[in-house]
Coordinates of C-alpha atoms and ligand atoms in Angstrom, one line a residue:
X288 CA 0.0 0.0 0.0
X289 CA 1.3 3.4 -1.1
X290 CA 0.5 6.9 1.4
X291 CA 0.7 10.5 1.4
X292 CA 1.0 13.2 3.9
X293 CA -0.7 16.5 4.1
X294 CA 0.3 18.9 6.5
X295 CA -1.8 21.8 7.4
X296 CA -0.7 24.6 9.0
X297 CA -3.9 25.6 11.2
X298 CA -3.6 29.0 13.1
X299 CA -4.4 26.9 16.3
X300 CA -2.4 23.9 15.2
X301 CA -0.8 22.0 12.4
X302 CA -2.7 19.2 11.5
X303 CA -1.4 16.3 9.8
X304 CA -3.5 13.2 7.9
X305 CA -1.8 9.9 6.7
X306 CA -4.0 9.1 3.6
X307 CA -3.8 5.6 2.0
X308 CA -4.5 5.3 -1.9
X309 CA -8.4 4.3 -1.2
X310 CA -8.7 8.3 0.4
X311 CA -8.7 6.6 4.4
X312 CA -7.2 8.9 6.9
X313 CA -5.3 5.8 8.4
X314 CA -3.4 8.2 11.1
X315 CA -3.9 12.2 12.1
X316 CA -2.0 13.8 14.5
X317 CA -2.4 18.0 15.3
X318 CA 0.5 19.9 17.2
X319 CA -0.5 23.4 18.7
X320 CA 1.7 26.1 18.9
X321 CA 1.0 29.6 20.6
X322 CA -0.8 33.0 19.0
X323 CA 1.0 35.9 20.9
X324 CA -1.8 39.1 21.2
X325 CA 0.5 41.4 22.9
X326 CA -1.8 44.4 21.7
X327 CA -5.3 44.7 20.5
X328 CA -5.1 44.1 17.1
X329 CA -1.9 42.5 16.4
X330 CA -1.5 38.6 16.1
X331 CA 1.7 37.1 15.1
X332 CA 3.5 33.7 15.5
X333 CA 7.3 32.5 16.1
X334 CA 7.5 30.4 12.2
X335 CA 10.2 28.3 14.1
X336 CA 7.3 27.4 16.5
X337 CA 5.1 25.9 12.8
X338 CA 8.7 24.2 12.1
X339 CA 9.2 22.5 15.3
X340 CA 5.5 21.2 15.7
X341 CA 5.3 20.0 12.2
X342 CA 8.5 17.9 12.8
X343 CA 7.4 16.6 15.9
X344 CA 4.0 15.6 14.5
X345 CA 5.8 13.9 11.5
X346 CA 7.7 11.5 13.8
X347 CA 4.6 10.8 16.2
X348 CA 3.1 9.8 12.7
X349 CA 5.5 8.2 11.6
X350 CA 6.5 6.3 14.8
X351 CA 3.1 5.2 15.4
X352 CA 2.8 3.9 11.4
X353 CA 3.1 0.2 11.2
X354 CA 3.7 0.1 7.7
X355 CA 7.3 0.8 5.8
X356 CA 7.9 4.5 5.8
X357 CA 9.3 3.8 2.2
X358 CA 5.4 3.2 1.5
X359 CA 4.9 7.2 2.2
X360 CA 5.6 8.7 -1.2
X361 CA 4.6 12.4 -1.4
X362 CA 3.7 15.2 1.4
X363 CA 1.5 18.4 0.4
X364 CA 0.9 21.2 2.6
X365 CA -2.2 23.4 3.0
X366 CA -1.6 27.0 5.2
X367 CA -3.0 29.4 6.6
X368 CA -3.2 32.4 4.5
X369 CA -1.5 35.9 4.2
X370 CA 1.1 36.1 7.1
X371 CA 3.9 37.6 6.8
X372 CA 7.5 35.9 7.1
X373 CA 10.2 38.3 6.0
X374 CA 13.6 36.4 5.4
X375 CA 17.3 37.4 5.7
X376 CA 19.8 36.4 3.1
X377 CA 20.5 33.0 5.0
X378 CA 17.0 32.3 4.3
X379 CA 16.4 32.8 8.6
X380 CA 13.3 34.6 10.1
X381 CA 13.7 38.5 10.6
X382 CA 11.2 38.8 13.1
X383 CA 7.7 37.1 14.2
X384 CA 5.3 36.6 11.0
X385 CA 2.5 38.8 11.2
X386 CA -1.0 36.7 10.9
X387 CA -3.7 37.0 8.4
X388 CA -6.2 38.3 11.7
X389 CA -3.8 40.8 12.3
X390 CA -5.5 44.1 11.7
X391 CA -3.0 47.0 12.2
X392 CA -2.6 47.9 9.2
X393 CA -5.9 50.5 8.4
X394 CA -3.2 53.2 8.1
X395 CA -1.5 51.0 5.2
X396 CA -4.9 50.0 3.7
X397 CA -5.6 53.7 3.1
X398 CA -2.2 54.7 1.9
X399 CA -2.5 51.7 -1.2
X400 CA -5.7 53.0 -2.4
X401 CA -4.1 56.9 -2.4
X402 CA -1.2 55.4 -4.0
X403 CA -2.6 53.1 -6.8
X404 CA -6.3 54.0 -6.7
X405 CA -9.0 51.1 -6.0
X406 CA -10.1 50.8 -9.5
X407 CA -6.3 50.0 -10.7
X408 CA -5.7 47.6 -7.5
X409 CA -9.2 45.8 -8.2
X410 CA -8.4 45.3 -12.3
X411 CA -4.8 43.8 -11.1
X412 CA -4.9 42.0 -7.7
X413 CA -9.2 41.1 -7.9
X414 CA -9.2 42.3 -4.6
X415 CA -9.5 45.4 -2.3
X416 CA -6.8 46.5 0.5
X417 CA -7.8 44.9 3.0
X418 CA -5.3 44.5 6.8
X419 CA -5.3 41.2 7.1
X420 CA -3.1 40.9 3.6
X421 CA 0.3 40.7 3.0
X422 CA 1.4 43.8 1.4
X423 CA -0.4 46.4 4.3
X424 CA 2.0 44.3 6.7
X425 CA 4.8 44.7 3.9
X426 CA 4.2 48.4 4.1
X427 CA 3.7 48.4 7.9
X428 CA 7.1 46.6 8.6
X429 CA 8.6 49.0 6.5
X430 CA 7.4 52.0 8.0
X431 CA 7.7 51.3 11.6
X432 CA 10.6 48.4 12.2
X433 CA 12.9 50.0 8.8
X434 CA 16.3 49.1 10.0
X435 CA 14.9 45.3 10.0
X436 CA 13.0 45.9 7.0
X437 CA 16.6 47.1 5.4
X438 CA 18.1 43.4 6.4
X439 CA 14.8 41.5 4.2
X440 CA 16.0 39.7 1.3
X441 CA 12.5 37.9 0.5
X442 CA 9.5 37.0 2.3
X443 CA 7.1 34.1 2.4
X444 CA 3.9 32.6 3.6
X445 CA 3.6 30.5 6.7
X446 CA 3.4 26.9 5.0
X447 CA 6.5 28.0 2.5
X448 CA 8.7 28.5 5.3
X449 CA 7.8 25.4 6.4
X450 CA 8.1 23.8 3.3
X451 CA 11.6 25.4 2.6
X452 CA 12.9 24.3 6.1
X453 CA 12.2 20.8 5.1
X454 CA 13.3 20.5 1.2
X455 CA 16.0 23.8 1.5
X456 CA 13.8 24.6 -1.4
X457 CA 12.5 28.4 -1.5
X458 CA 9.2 29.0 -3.4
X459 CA 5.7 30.1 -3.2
X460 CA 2.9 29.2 -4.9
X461 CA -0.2 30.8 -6.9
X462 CA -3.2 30.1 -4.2
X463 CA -1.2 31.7 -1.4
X464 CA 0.4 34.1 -3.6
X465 CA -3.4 35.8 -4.5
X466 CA -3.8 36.8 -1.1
X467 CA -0.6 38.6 -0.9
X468 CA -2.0 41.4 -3.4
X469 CA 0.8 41.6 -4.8
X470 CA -0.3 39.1 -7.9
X471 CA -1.3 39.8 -10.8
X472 CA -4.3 37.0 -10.4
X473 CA -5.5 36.5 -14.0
X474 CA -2.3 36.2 -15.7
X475 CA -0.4 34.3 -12.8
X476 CA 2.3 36.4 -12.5
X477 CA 3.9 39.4 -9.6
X478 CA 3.0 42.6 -10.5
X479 CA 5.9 44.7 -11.9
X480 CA 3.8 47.9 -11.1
X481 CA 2.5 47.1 -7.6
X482 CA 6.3 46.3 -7.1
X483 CA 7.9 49.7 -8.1
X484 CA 5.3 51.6 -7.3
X485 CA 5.5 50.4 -3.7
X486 CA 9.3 50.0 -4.1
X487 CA 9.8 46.5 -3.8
X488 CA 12.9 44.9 -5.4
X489 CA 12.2 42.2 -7.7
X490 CA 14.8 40.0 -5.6
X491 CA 12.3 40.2 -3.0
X492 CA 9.5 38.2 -4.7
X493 CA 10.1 34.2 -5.0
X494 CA 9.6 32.3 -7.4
X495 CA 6.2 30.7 -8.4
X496 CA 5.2 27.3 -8.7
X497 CA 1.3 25.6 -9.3
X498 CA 0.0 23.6 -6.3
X499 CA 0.5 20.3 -7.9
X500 CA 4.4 20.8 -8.9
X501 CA 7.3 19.0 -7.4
X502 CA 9.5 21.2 -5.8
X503 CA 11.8 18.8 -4.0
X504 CA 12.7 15.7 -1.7
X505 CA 12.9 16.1 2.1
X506 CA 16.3 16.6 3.4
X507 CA 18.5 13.9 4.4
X508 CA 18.5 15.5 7.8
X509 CA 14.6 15.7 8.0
X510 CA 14.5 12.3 7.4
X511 CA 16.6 11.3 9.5
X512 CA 14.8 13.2 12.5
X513 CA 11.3 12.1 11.6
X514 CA 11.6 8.2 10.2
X515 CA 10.7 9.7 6.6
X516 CA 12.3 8.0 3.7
X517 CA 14.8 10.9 1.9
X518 CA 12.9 9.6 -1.0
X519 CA 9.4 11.5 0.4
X520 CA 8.5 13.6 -2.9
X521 CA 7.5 16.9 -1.7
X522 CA 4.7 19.5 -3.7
X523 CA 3.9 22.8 -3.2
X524 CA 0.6 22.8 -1.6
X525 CA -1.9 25.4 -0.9
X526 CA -4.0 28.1 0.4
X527 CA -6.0 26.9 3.5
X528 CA -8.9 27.5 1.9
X529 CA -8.0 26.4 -1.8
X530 CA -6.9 22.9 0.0
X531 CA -10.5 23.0 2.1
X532 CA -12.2 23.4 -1.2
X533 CA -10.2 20.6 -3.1
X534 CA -10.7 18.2 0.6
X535 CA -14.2 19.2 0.2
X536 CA -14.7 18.2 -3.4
X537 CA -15.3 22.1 -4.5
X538 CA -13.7 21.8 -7.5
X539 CA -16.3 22.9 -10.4
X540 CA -19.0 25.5 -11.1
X541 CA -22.1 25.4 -8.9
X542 CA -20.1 23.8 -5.9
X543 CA -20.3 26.5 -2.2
X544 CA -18.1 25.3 0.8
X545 CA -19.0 26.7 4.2
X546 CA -15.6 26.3 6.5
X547 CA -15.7 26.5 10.5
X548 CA -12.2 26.9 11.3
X549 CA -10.9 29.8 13.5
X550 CA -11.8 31.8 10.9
X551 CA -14.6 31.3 9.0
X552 CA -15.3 31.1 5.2
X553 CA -18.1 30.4 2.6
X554 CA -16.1 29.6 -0.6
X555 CA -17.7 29.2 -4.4
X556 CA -15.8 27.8 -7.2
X557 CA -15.1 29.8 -10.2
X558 CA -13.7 28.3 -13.3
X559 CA -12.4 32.1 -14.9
X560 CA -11.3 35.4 -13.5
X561 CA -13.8 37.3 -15.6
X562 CA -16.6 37.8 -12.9
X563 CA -17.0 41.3 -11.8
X564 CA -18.2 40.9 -7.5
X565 CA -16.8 44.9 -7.5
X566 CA -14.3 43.8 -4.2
X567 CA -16.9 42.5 -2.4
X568 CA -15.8 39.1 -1.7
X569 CA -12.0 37.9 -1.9
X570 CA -10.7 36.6 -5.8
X571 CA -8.2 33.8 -5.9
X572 CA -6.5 31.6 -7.9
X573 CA -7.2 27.7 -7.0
X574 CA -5.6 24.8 -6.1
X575 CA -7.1 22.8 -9.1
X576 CA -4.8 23.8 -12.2
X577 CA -6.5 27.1 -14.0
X578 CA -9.3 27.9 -11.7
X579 CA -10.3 30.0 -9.3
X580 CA -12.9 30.5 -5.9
X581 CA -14.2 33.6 -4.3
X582 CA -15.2 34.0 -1.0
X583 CA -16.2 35.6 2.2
X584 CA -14.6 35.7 5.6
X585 CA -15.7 35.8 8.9
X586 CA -12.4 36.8 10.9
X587 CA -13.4 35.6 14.4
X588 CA -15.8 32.3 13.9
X589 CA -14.6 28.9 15.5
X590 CA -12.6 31.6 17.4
X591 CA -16.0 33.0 18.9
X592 CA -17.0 29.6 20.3
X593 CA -12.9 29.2 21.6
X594 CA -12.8 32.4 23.0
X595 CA -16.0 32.0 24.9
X596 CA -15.1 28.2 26.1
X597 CA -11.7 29.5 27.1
X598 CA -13.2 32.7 29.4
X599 CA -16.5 30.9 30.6
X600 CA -16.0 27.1 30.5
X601 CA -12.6 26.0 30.2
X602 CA -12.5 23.0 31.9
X603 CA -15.3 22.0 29.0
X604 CA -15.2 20.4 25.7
X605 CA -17.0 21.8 22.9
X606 CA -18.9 18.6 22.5
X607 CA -20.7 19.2 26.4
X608 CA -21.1 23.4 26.0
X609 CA -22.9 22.4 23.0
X610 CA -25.2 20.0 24.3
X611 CA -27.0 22.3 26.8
X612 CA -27.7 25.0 23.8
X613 CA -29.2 21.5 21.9
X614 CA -32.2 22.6 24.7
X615 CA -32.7 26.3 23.9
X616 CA -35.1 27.2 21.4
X617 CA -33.9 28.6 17.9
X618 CA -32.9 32.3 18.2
X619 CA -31.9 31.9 22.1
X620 CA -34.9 33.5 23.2
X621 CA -34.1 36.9 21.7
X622 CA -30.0 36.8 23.0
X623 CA -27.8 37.8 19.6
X624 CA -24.1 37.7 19.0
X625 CA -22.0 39.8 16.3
X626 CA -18.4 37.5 16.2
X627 CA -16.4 41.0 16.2
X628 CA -13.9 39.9 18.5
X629 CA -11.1 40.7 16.0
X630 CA -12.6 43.3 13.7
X631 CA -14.4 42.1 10.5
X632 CA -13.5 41.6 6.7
X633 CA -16.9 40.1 4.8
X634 CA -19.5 41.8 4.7
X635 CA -18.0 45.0 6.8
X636 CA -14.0 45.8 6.1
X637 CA -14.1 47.1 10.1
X638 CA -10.3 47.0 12.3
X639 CA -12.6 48.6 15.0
X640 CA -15.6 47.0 15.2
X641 CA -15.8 44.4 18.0
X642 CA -18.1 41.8 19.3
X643 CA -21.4 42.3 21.1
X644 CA -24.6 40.4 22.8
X645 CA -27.6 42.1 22.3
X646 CA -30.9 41.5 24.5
X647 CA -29.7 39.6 27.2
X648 CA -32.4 39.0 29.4
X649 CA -32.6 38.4 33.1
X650 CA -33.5 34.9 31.9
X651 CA -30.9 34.0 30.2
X652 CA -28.5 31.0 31.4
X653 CA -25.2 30.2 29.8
X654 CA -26.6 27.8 27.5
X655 CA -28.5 30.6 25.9
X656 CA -25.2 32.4 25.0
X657 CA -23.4 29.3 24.0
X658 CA -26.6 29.2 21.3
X659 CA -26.3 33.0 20.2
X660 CA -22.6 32.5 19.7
X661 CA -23.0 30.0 17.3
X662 CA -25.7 31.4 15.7
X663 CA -24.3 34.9 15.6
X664 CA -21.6 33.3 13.9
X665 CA -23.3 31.3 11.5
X666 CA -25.4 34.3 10.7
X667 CA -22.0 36.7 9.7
X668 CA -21.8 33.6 7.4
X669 CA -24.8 34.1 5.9
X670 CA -24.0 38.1 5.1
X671 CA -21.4 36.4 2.9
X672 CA -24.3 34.0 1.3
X673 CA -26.5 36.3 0.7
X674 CA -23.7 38.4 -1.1
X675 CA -23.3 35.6 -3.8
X676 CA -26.9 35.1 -4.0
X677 CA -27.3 38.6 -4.8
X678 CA -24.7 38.3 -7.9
X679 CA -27.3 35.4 -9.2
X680 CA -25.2 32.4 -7.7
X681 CA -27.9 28.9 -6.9
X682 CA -26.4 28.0 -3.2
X683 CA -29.3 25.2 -2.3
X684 CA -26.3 22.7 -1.2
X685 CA -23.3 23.4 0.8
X686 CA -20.5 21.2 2.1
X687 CA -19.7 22.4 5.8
X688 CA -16.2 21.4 7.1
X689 CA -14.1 22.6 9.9
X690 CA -14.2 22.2 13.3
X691 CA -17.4 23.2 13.2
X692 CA -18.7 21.2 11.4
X693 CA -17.8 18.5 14.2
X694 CA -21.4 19.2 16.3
X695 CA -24.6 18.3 14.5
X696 CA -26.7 20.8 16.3
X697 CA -24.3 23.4 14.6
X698 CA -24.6 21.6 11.0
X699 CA -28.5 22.0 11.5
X700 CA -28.4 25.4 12.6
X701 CA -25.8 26.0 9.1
X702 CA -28.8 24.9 7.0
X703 CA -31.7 26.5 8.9
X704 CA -29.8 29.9 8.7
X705 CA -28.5 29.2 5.1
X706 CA -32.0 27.9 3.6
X707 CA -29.7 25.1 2.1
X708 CA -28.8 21.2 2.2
X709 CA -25.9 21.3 4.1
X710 CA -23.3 18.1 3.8
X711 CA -21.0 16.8 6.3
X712 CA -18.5 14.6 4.8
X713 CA -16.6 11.4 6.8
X714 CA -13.5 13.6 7.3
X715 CA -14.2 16.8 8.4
X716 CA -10.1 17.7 8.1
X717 CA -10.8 19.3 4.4
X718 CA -7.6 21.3 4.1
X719 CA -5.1 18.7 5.2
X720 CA -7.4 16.3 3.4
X721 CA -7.0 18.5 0.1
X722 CA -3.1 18.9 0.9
X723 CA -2.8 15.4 1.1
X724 CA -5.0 15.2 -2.2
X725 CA -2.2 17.6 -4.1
X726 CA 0.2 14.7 -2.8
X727 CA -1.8 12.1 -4.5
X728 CA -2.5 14.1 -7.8
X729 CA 1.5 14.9 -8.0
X730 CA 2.7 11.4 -7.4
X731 CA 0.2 10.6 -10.6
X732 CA -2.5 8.3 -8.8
X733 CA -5.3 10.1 -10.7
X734 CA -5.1 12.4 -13.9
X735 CA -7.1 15.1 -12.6
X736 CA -8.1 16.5 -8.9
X737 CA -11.7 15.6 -9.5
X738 CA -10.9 12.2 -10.0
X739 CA -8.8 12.1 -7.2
X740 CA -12.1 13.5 -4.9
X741 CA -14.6 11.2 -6.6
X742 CA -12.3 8.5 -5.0
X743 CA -11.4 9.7 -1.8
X744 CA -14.6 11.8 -0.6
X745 CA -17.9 10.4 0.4
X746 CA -20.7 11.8 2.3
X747 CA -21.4 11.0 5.9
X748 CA -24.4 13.0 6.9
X749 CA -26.9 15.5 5.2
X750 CA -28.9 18.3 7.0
X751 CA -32.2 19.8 5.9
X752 CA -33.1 23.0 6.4
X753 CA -36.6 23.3 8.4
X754 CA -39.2 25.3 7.4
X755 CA -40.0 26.5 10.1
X756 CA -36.7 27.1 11.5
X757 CA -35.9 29.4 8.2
X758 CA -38.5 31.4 8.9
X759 CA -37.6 32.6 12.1
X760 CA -33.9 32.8 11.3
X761 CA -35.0 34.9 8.5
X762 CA -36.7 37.6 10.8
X763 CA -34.2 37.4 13.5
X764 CA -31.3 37.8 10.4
X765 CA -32.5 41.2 9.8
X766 CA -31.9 42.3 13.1
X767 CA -28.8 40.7 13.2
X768 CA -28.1 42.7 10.2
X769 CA -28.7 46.1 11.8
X770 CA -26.4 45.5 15.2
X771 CA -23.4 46.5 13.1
X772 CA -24.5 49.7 12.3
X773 CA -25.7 50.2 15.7
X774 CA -22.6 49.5 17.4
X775 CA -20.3 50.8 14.5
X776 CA -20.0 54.6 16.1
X777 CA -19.8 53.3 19.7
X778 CA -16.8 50.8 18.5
X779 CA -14.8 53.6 17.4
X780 CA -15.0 55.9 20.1
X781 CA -14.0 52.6 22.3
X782 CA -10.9 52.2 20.2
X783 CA -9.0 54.6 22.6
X784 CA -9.7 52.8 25.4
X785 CA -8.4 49.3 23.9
X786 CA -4.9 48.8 24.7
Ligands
ADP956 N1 -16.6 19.4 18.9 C1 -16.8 20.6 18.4 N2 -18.0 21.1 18.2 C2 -18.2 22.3 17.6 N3 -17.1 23.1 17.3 C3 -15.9 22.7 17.5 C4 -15.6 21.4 18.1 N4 -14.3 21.3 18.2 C5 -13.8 22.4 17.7 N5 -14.7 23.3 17.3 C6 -14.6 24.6 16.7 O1 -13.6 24.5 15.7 C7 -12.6 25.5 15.8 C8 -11.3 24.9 15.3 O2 -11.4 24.5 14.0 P1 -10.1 24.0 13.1 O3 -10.7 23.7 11.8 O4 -9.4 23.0 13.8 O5 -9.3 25.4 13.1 P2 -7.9 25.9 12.5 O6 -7.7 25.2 11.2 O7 -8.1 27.4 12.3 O8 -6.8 25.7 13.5 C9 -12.6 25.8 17.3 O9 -12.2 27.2 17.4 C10 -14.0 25.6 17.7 O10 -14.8 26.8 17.6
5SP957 O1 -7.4 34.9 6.2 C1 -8.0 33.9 5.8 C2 -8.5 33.8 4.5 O2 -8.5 35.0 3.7 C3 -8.1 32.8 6.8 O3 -9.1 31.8 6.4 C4 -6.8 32.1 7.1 O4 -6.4 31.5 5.9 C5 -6.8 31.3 8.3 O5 -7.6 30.2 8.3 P1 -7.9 29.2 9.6 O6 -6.8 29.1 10.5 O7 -9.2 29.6 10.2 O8 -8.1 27.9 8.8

């Protein structure tokens, strides 16, 4: 029997999935590795910390694999988008990386569109300026920290740091590239004029690969630490979300993903980069060889849930907390949540916006805000649906992955708010499922990624929406709806009192 790895690089963890060539998970193992939050605002990680973990998880794996480690013939990687690794000339880390929920950056936001205009940004990068991007931290890193900034020879995303620890290989590829804004997304190359305008040396930019191609072996050291042959064929990998799609079998027209990770995301595939959504949702090239997804992000979903375990039931898994809101009726008797904790991207581009209940009611036990948590987040969610179904997109079926996508009563509540069949599939790990799908595809086991998911993915469960249930989430939606703009002023005159 012949395996591959895929490793992905969570913000809470890295995750990695031992897939055998029938598409069974045979091991998994996750690592976690702190977030440091020294401000409000900022959010940055120690890469060696995503180094260390993955090479501890890839000996666990492969010390707990009974088969020959010879049998393991390709590892992919799926990341975590847009943070920032800047890279001296020995290839070593220059500072922390700067994470994609890192929103300091409204001053640089504002100083891109001054400089290049939005119209001129859209028509290159398919996106807006937006903080949790690369080039804003570029600009910020510049600005404030310049004598470091004078020592950068490149810079990379989190899983190609990785990935260049373990071959000595240095590249980056197209899905993680896109969310730099610093690609040219339709014609798959780095923008010569967001480069000089912004005065970036063309040294500075690595080079590009696709998702699929080979870009090394594993070092002989690297194997020699982890029990991986030196033969292990190494690919490029993807975008978090590109690799969720592929592990989610999004990967042609008409197919939406809803992803429950810390962040959250509701992804549709696109198969050109003609389609005009004016910035609203984020552009990218995929993971599936000349395609692309759009999508909308909710920066503080799983992370909602998380935060409010780790303040208000620690001790507690996620499994208990959510039983008791199994027993409150839908819409938590009139308790609502916004999932600001962190800002927002889709549908409100907010750095000072933050989180809020609204309503709570002498009545109210902690099962009721357990409820409005997850519904409040699954209702930001559905700003992002409603965004593609106002562009004419048919979302009646959704594949849900993610953490979330772990409780049932939350996979309900997905299609009652959505009005859609939502789909839980056996493995819920999508992105390390899709990395380890890149392996499979690049070693040659199937001529095309679809093939590869028709093989590997099945359906485990399938939620209906309830008539009923739609009906009142479509009432309570609208006031969901207007809590933003009631707490938008109040946020900012807050923001001096954050520290
Ligand atoms: N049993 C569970 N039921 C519901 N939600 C869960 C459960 N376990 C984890 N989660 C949610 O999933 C999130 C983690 O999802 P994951 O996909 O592992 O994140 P990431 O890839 O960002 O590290 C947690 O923040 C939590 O909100
Ligand atoms: O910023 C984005 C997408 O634009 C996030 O989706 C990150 O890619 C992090 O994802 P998770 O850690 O939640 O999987």
């Amino acid at each position: 029997m012949k395996y591959v790895l895929g490793v992905d690089l969570g913000t809470s963890a890295v995750k990695i999935v031992l897939v055998n060539q029938a598409g069974e998970v045979v091991h998994e193992v996750s690592k976690d590795y702190p977030l440091k939050q020294i401000k409000a605002g900022f959010s940055e990680q120690n890469p060696n910390d995503w180094v260390e973990q993955t090479l501890a998880g890839l000996s666990e794996l492969v010390a707990s694999f009974e088969g020959n480690a010879e049998g393991i013939e390709g590892l992919s990687f799926s990341g975590q988008m847009h943070g920032l690794v800047l890279l001296d000339e020995d290839h070593e880390p220059l500072r922390d990386a700067i994470l994609w929920n890192d929103t300091r950056t409204t001053e640089e936001c504002r100083a891109i569109y001054e400089t290049l205009g939005q119209e001129t940004l859209l028509e290159i990068t398919k996106n807006p300026a937006l903080e949790g991007f690369t080039l804003p931290k570029i600009l910020w890193v510049k600005k404030h920290e310049p004598e470091l900034f004078a020592k950068v020879k490149t810079f990379l995303l989190p899983k190609d740091y990785v990935r260049l620890k373990l071959t000595g290989n240095l590249h980056m590829e197209f899905s993680d590239a896109a969310g730099t804004l610093l690609l040219d997304v339709t014609n798959k190359r780095w923008s010569e004029k967001l480069a000089s305008v912004f005065e970036l040396e063309e040294s500075f930019f690595p080079p590009l690969v696709d998702s699929h191609q080979e870009v090394g072996l594993i070092l002989a050291e690297v194997a020699a630490q982890t029990g991986l042959s030196a033969q292990t064929r190494v690919f490029a990998g993807g975008a978090d979300n590109a690799c969720g799609a592929i592990g989610a079998g999004v990967n042609e027209e008409g197919k939406t993903l809803v992803s429950i990770g810390t962040s959250g995301v509701v992804l549709s595939f696109e198969s050109g980069s003609d389609k005009n959504f004016a910035g609203e949702v984020h552009y990218f090239n995929h993971s599936v060889p000349n395609s692309f997804y759009t999508m909308g992000v909710t920066l503080a979903a799983g992370y909602s849930l998380s935060w409010f375990k780790d303040t208000f039931a620690k001790e507690e898994s996620f499994d208990l907390l959510l039983a008791g809101a199994k027993e409150v009726p839908v819409g938590s008797n009139g308790l609502l949540f916004t999932p600001y904790l962190v800002g927002e991207r889709t549908p409100h581009a907010d750095s000072a916006i933050r989180a809020s209940f609204i309503g709570i009611d002498g009545s109210h036990e902690r099962a009721h805000f357990v409820r409005a948590v997850i519904e409040g987040i699954t209702f930001s969610l559905n700003e992002s649906i409603e965004i593609f179904r106002s562009y004419g997109k048919k979302i009646d079926t959704i594949t849900s992955i993610g953490g979330g996508a772990k409780s049932d009563l939350w996979l309900q509540i997905q299609a009652d708010i959505f009005n859609a069949k939502v789909v839980k599939l056996s493995s819920e790990q999508g992105p390390g499922m899709g990395a380890a799908m890149i392996a499979a595809y690049g070693c040659g086991w199937f001529k095309t990624l679809k093939q590869c998911g028709d093989a590997f993915l099945q359906v485990d469960k399938e939620f209906e929406p309830s008539e009923e249930n739609v009906k009142t989430y479509q009432e309570l939606f609208k006031v969901y709806q207007s809590v933003y703009s009631g707490t938008k002023e109040m946020n900012e005159q807050l923001v001096a009192f954050r520290n």
